[in-house]
Coordinates of C-alpha atoms in Angstrom, one line a residue:
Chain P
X16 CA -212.1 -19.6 -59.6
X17 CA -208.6 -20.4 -58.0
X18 CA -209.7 -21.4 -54.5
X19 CA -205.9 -20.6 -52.2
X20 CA -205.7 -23.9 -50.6
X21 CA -205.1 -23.9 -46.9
X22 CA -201.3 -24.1 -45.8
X23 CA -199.8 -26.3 -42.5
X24 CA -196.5 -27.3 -41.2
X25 CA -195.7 -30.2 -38.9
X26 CA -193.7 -29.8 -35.5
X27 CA -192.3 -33.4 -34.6
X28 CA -191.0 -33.3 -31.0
X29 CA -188.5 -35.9 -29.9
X30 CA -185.5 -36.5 -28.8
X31 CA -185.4 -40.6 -29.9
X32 CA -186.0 -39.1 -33.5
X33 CA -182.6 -37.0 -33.8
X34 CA -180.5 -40.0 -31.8
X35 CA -181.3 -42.1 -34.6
X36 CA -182.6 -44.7 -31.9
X37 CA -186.4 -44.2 -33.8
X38 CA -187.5 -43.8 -37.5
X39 CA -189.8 -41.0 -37.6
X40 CA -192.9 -42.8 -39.0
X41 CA -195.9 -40.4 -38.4
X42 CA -195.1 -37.6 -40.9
X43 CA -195.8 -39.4 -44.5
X44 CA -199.1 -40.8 -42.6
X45 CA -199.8 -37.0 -41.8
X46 CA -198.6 -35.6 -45.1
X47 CA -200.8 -38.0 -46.8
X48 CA -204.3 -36.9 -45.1
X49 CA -203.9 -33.6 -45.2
X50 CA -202.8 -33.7 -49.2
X51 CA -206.0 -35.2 -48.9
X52 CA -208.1 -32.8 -48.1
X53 CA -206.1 -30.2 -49.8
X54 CA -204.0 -28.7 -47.2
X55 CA -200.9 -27.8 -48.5
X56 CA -197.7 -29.0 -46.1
X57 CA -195.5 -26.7 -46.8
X58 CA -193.0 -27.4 -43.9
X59 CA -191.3 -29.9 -41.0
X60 CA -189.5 -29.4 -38.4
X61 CA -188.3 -32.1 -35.4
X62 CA -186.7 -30.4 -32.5
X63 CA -185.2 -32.2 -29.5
X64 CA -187.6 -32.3 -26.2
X65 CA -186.7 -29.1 -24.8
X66 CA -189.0 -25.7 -23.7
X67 CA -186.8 -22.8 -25.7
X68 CA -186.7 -25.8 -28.6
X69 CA -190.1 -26.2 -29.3
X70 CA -191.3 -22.0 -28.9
X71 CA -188.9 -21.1 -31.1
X72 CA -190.2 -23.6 -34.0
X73 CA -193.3 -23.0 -33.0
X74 CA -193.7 -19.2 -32.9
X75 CA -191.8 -19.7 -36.4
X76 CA -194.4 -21.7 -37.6
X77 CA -197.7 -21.0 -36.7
X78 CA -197.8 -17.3 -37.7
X79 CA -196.6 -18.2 -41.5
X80 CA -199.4 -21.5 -41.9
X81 CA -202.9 -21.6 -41.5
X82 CA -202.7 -24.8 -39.3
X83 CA -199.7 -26.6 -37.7
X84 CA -199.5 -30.0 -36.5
X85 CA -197.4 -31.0 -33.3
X86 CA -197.1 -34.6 -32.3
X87 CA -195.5 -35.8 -29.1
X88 CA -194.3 -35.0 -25.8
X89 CA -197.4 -35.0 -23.8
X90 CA -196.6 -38.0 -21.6
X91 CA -196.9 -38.2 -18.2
X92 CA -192.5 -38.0 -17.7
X93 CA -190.2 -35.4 -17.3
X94 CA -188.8 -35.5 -20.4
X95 CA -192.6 -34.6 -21.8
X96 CA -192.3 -30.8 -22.2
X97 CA -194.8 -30.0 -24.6
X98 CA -197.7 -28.8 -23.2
X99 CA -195.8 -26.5 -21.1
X100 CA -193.8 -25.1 -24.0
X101 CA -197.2 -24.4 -26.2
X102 CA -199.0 -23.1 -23.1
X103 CA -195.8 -20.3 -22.8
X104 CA -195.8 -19.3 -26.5
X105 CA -199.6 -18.5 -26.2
X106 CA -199.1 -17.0 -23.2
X107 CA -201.4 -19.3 -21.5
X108 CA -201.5 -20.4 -17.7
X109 CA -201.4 -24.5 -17.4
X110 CA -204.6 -25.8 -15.5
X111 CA -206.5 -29.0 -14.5
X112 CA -208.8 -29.3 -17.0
X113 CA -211.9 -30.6 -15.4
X114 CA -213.1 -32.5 -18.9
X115 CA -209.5 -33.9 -19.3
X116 CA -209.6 -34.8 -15.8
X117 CA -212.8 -37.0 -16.4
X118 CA -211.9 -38.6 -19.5
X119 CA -208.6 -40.1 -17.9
X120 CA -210.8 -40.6 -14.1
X121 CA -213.2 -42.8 -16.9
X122 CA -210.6 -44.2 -18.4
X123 CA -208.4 -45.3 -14.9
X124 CA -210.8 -45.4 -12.1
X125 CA -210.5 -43.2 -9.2
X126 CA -207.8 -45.7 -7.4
X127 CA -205.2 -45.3 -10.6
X128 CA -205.7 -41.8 -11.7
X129 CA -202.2 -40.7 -10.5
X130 CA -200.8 -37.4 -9.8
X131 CA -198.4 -38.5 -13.1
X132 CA -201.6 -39.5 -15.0
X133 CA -203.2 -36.0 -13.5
X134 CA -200.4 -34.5 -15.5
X135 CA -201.6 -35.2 -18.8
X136 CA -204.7 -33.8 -17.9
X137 CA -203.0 -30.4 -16.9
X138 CA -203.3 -27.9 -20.2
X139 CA -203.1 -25.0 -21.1
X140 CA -206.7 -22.3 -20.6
X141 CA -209.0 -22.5 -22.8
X142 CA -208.4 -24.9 -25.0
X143 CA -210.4 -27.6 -27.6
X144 CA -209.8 -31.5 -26.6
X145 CA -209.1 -33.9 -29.4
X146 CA -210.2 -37.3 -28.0
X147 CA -207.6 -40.3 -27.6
X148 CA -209.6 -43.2 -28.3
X149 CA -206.6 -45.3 -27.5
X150 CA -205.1 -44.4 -24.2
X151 CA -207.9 -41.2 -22.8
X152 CA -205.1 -38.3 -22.3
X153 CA -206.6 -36.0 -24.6
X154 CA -204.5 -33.8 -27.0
X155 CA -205.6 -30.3 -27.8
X156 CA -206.1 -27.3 -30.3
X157 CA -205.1 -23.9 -29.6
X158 CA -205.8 -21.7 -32.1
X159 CA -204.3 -22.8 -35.2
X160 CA -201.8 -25.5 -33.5
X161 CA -203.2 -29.0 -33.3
X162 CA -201.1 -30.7 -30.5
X163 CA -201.0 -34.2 -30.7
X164 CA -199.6 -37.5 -29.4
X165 CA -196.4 -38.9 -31.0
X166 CA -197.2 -42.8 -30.4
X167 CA -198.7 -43.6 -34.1
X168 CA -201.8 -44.7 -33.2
X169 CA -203.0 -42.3 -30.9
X170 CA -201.4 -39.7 -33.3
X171 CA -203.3 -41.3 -36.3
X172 CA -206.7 -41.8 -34.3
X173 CA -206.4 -37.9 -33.3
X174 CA -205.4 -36.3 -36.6
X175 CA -208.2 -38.1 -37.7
X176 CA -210.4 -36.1 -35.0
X177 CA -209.1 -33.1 -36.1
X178 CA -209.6 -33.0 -39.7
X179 CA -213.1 -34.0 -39.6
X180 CA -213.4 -30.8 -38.1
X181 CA -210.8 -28.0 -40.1
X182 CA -211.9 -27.0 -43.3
X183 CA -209.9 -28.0 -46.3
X184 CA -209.1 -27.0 -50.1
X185 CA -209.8 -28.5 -53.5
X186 CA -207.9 -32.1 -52.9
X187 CA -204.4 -32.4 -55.0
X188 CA -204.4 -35.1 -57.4
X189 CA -201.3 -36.7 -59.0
X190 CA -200.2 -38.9 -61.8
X191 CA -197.2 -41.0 -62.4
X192 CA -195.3 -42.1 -65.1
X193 CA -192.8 -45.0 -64.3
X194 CA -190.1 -45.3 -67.0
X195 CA -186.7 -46.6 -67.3
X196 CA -184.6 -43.7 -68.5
X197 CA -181.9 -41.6 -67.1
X198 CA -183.5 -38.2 -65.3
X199 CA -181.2 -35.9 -67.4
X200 CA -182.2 -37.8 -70.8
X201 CA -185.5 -35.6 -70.3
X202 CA -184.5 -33.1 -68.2
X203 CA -184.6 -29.9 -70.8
X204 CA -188.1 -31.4 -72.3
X205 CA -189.7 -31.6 -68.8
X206 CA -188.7 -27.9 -67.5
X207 CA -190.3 -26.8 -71.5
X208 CA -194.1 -29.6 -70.2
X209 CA -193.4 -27.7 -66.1
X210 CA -193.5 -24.1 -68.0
X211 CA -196.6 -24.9 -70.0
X212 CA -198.5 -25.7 -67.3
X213 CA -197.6 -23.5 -64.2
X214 CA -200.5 -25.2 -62.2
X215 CA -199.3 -28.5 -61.6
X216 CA -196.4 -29.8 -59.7
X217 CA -194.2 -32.0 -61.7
X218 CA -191.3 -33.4 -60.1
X219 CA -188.6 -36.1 -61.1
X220 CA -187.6 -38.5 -58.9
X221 CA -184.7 -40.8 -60.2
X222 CA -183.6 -44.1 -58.8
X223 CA -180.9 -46.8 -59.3
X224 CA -181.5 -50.5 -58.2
X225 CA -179.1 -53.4 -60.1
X226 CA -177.6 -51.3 -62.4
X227 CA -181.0 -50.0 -63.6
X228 CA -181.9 -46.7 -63.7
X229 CA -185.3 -45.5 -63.6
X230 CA -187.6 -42.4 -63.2
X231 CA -190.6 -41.8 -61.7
X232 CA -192.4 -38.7 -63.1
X233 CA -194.9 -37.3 -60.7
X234 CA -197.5 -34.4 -62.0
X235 CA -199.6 -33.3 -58.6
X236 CA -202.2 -30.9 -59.4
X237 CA -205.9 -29.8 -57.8
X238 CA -207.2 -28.8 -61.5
X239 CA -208.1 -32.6 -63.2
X240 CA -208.2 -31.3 -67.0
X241 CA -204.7 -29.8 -65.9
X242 CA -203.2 -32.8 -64.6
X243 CA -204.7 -35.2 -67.1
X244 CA -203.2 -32.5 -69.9
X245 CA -200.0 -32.5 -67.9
X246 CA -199.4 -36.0 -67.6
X247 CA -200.1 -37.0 -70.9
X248 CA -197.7 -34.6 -72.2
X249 CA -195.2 -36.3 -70.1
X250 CA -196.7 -39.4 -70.7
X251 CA -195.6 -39.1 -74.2
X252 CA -191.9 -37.5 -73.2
X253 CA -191.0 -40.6 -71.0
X254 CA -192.5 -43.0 -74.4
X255 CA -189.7 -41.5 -77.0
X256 CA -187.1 -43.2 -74.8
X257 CA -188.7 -45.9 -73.2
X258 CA -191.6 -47.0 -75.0
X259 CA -192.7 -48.9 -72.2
X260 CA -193.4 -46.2 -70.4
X261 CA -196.9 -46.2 -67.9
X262 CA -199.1 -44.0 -66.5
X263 CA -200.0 -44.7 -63.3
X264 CA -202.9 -43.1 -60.8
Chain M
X10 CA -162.5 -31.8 -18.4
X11 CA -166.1 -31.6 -20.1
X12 CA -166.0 -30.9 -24.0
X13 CA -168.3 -29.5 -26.1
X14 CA -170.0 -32.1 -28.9
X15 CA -170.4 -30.6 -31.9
X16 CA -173.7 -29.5 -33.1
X17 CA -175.6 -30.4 -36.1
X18 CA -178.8 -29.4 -38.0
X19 CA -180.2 -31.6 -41.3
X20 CA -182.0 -29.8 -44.0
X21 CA -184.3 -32.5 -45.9
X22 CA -185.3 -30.9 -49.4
X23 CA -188.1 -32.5 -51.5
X24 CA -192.1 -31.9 -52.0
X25 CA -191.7 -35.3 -52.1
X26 CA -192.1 -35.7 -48.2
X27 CA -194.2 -33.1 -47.9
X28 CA -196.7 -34.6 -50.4
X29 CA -196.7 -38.2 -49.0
X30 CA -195.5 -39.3 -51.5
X31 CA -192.4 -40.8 -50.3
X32 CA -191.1 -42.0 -46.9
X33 CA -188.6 -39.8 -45.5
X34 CA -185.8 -42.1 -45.2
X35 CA -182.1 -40.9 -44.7
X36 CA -182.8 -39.2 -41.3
X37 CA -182.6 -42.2 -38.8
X38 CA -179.1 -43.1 -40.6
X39 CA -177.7 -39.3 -41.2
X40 CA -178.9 -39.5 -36.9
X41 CA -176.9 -42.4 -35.9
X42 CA -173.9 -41.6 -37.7
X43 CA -173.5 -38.5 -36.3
X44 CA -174.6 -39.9 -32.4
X45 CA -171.2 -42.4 -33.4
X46 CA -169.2 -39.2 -34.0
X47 CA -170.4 -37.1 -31.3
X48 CA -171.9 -34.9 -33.6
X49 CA -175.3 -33.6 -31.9
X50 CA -178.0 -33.7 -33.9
X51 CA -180.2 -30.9 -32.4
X52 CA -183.4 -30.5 -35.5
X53 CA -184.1 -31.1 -38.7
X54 CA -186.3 -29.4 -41.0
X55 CA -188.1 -30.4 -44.1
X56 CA -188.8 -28.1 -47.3
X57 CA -190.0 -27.6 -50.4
X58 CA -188.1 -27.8 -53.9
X59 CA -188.5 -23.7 -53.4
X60 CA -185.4 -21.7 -53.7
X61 CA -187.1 -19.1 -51.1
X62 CA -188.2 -22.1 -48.6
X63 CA -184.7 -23.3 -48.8
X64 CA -182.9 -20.0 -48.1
X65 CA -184.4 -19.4 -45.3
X66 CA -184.1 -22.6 -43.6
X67 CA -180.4 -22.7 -44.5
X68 CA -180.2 -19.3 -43.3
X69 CA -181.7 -20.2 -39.8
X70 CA -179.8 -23.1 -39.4
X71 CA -176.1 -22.6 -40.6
X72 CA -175.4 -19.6 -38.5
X73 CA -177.1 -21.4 -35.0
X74 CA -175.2 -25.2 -35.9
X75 CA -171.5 -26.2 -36.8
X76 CA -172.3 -28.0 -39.1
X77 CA -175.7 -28.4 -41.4
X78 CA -176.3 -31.3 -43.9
X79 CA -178.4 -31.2 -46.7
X80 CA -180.5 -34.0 -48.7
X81 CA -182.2 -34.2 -52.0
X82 CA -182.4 -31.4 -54.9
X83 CA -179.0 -32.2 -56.6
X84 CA -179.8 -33.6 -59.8
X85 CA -180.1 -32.3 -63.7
X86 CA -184.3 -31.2 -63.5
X87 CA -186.7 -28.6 -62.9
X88 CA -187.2 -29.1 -59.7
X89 CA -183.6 -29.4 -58.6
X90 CA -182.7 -26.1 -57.3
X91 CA -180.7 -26.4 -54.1
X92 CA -177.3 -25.7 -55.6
X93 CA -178.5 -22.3 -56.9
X94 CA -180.5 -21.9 -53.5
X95 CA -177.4 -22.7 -51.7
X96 CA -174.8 -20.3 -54.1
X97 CA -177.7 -17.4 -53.2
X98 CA -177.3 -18.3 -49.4
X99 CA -173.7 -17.4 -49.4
X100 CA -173.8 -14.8 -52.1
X101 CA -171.7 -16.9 -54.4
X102 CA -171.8 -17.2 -58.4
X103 CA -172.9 -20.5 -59.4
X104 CA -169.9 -21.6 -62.2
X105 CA -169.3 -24.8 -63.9
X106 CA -166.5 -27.0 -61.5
X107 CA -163.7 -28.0 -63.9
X108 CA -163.1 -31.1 -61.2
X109 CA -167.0 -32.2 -61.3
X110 CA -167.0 -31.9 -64.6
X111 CA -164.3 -34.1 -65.4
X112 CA -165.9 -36.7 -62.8
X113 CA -169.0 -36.5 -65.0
X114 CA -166.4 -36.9 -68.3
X115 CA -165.3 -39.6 -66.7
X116 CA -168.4 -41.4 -66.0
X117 CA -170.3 -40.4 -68.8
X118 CA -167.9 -40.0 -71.6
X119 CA -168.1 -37.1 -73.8
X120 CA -171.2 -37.8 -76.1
X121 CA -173.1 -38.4 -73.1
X122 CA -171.8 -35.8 -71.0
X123 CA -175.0 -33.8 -72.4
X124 CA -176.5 -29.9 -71.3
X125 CA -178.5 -31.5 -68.4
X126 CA -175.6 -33.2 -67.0
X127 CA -173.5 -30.5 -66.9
X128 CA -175.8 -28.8 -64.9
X129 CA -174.8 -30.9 -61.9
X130 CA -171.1 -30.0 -62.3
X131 CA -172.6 -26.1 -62.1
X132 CA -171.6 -25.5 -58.5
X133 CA -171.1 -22.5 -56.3
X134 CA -167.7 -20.8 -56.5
X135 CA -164.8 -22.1 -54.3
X136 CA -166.7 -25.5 -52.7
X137 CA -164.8 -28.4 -52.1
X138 CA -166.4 -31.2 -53.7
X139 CA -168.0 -34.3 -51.8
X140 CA -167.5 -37.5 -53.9
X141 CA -170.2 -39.7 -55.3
X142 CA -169.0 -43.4 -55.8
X143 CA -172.6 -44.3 -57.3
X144 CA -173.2 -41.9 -60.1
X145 CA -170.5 -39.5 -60.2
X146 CA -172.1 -35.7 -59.6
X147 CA -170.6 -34.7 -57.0
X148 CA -172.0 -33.1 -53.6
X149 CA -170.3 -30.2 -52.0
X150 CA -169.0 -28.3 -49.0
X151 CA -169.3 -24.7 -48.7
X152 CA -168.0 -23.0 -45.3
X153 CA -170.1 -25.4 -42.5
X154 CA -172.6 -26.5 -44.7
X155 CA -172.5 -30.1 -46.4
X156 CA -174.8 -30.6 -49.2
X157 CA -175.8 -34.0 -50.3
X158 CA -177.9 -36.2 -52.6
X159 CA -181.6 -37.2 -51.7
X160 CA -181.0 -40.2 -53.1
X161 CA -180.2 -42.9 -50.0
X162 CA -177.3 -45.1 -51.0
X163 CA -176.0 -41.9 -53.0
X164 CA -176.3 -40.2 -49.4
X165 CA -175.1 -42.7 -47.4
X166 CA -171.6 -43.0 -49.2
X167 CA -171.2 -38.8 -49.5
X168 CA -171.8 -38.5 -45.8
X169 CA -169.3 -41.1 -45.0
X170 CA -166.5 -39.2 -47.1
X171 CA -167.6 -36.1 -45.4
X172 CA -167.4 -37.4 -41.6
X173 CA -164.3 -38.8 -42.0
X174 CA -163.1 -35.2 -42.5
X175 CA -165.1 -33.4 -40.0
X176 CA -163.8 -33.2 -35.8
X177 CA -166.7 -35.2 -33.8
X178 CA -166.7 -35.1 -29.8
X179 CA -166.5 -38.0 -27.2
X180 CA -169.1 -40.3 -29.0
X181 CA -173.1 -40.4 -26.9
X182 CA -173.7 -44.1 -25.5
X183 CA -177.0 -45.3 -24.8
X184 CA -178.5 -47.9 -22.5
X185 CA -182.1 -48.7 -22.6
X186 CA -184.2 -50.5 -20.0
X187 CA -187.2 -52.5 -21.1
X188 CA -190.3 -52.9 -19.3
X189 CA -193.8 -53.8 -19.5
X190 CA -195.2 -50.9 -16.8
X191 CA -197.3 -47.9 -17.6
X192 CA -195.2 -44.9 -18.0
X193 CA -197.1 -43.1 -15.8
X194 CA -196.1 -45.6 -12.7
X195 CA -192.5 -44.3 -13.0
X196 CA -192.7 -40.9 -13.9
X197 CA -192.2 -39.2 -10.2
X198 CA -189.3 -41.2 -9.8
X199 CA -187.8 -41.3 -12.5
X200 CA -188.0 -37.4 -13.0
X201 CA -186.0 -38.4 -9.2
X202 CA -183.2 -40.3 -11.0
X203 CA -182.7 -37.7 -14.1
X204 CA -182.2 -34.8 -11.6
X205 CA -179.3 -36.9 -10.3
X206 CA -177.5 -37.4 -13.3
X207 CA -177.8 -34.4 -15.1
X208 CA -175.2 -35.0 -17.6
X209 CA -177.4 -37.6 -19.0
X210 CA -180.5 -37.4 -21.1
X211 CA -183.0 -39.6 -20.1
X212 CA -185.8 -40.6 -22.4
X213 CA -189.5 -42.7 -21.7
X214 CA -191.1 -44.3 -24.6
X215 CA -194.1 -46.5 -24.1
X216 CA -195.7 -48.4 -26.5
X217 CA -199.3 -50.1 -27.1
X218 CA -199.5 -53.2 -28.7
X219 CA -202.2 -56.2 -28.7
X220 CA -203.4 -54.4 -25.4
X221 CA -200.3 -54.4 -23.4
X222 CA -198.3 -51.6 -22.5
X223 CA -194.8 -52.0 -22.8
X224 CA -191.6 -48.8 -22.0
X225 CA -188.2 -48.6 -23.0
X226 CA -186.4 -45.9 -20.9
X227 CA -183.3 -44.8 -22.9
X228 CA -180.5 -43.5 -21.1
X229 CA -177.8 -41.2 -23.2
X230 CA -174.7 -39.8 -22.0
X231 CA -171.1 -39.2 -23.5
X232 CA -169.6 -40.0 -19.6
X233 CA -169.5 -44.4 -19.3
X234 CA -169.1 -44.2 -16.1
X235 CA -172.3 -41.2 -15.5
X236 CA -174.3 -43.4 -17.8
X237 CA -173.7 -47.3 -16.7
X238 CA -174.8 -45.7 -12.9
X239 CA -178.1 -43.5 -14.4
X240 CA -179.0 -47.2 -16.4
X241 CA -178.1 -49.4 -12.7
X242 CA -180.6 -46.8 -11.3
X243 CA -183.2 -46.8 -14.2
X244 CA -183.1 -50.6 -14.0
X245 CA -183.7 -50.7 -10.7
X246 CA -186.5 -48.9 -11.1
X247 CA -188.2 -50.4 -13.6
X248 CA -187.8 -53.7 -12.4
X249 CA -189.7 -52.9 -8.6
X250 CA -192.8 -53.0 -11.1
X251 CA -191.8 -55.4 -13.7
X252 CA -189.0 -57.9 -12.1
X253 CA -188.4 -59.2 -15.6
X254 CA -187.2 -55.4 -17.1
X255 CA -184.2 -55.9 -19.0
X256 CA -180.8 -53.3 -19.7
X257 CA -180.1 -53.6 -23.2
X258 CA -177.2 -51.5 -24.9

């Protein structure tokens, strides 16, 4: 039985990421997890810090995956926009949440617990709270959209939250062959090994460092006698031009 | 007189990403190249090696930006099927380039110059083609949209032939002021400073480490003169609750 594995895009939100000033450095972490636990990522998108922005990518995504994944803009600044923008594409008012408001009042004391720290604690109704173990100011879930944090380890400790708790699909596996060939040496034989087995993912990823090409060959399947028939099929390929050719998990 | 900065959208395609397999890593420089041209960057999305997932991004980002670049899904495999995806976008035969071809002749010579090759000198009809210094198949430019390697340094030196033939706008500067205060303690008023200089975009991004809190406020503007007195302000700020906050450039 072909189990349909779950589908999810990620909405990264902010404007240091299109400047240039920051590397984006949460998506691989996030791809990564969910391939995981067998939720397919079929899609990114990074929009600047702006209302209109973030709906439209938004309402693009989250009626095409089964989950979406947003991660920042939920300071306490005016340049964090959003948990306004997600509250206006559900349609939602923004209120004090009173369990919000206690994990930050626990987290600051009564004397530090700001009107810019009550901020964070202002969401949209009816929401789910994914704990921040790191700083208190909770992210949330709505729906099918998990909105999260953008500072790494906050994101990282509340993805991890989240998908303890979202149920997954039979976990993708892959297998690599490292060779040193030129990609186009096996091109023709490797679409004839992708047609045979329709199941798995096999992709081609060439590289050039000190004159040297090379080629890694990557089979990504959730069926293991597929993937273990795949990649020995291209196993064997990659060894009739380089017979050092490995296999790699 | 105020002019308008050209706008800019990047289309990253590779399962790669979305697999976590590999680091996305031409964004941050494809971003700061075009911040030194005045080229605003305004999202970025990531698909699939899918013909359909590609098509439909293209589609809803060439029409919105003036100008879209594309990464990855150039080369002579399987899974390289942006230049068919991108021929189908503007309803354009895909036909072999007698000028890429002879750029592969040249590099390859002509018992090399072999089936899966060729492929990468099958191009849409009527492109003008983007050089590549590294490993001769060319990128290309159709209409607005520029469409590049995945591979970085094969990137990097297509996307500086292409932006020294595309009109930028008065280049965005940026002044940051560093910190160690909670975000939250300068929120009200800094919200206070960004409604005063609303040419600028002004950006707060804290950071935790080793249990200190630590923000750099970025300031952006394309005006010197808007953007040195938004940073004298920000600094100001900043340093009422940390008198050792620095202005960087």
């Amino acid at each position: 039985m072909v189990v349909r594995a779950p589908t999810s895009a990620v909405l990264i939100i902010g404007n240091e990421i299109l400047s240039g000033r920051t590397a984006e450095s949460n998506l691989q972490h996030i791809a990564q997890q969910l391939a995981q636990r067998g939720i397919v990522l079929h899609q990114a998108q990074i929009v600047v810090d702006e209302r209109e922005a973030i709906i439209a990518a938004l309402e693009s995504l989250r009626h095409t995956h089964d989950y979406v994944f947003t991660t920042g803009g939920l300071g306490p600044t005016h340049d964090d926009v959003t948990t306004a923008a997600v509250a206006a594409c559900f349609e939602r008012a923004v209120i004090l949440n009173p369990r919000a408001r206690a994990k930050l009042l626990a987290h600051y004391g009564e004397d530090k617990l700001t009107q810019a720290r009550l901020k964070m604690a202002h969401l949209p109704e009816g929401v789910e709270l994914i704990d921040n173990p790191v700083s208190a100011a909770p992210g949330f879930r709505i729906d099918n959209v998990f909105v999260l944090a953008g500072v790494p380890e906050i994101m990282r400790a509340m993805l991890a939250g989240c998908l303890s708790r979202i149920v997954g699909g039979p976990a993708l596996q892959s297998r690599t062959v490292h060779c040193l060939v030129p990609e186009s040496t096996v091109a023709a034989e490797l679409e004839r090994i992708a047609g045979q087995f329709p199941e798995c993912d096999i992709g081609s990823y060439p590289w050039f460092r000190f004159g040297q090409y090379g080629l890694a060959l990557v089979v990504r399947c959730s069926d293991r006698a597929q993937l273990d028939a795949a990649a020995s099929a291209v196993l064997e390929l990659a060894q009739n031009y380089d017979p050092l050719a490995q296999l790699a998990l």
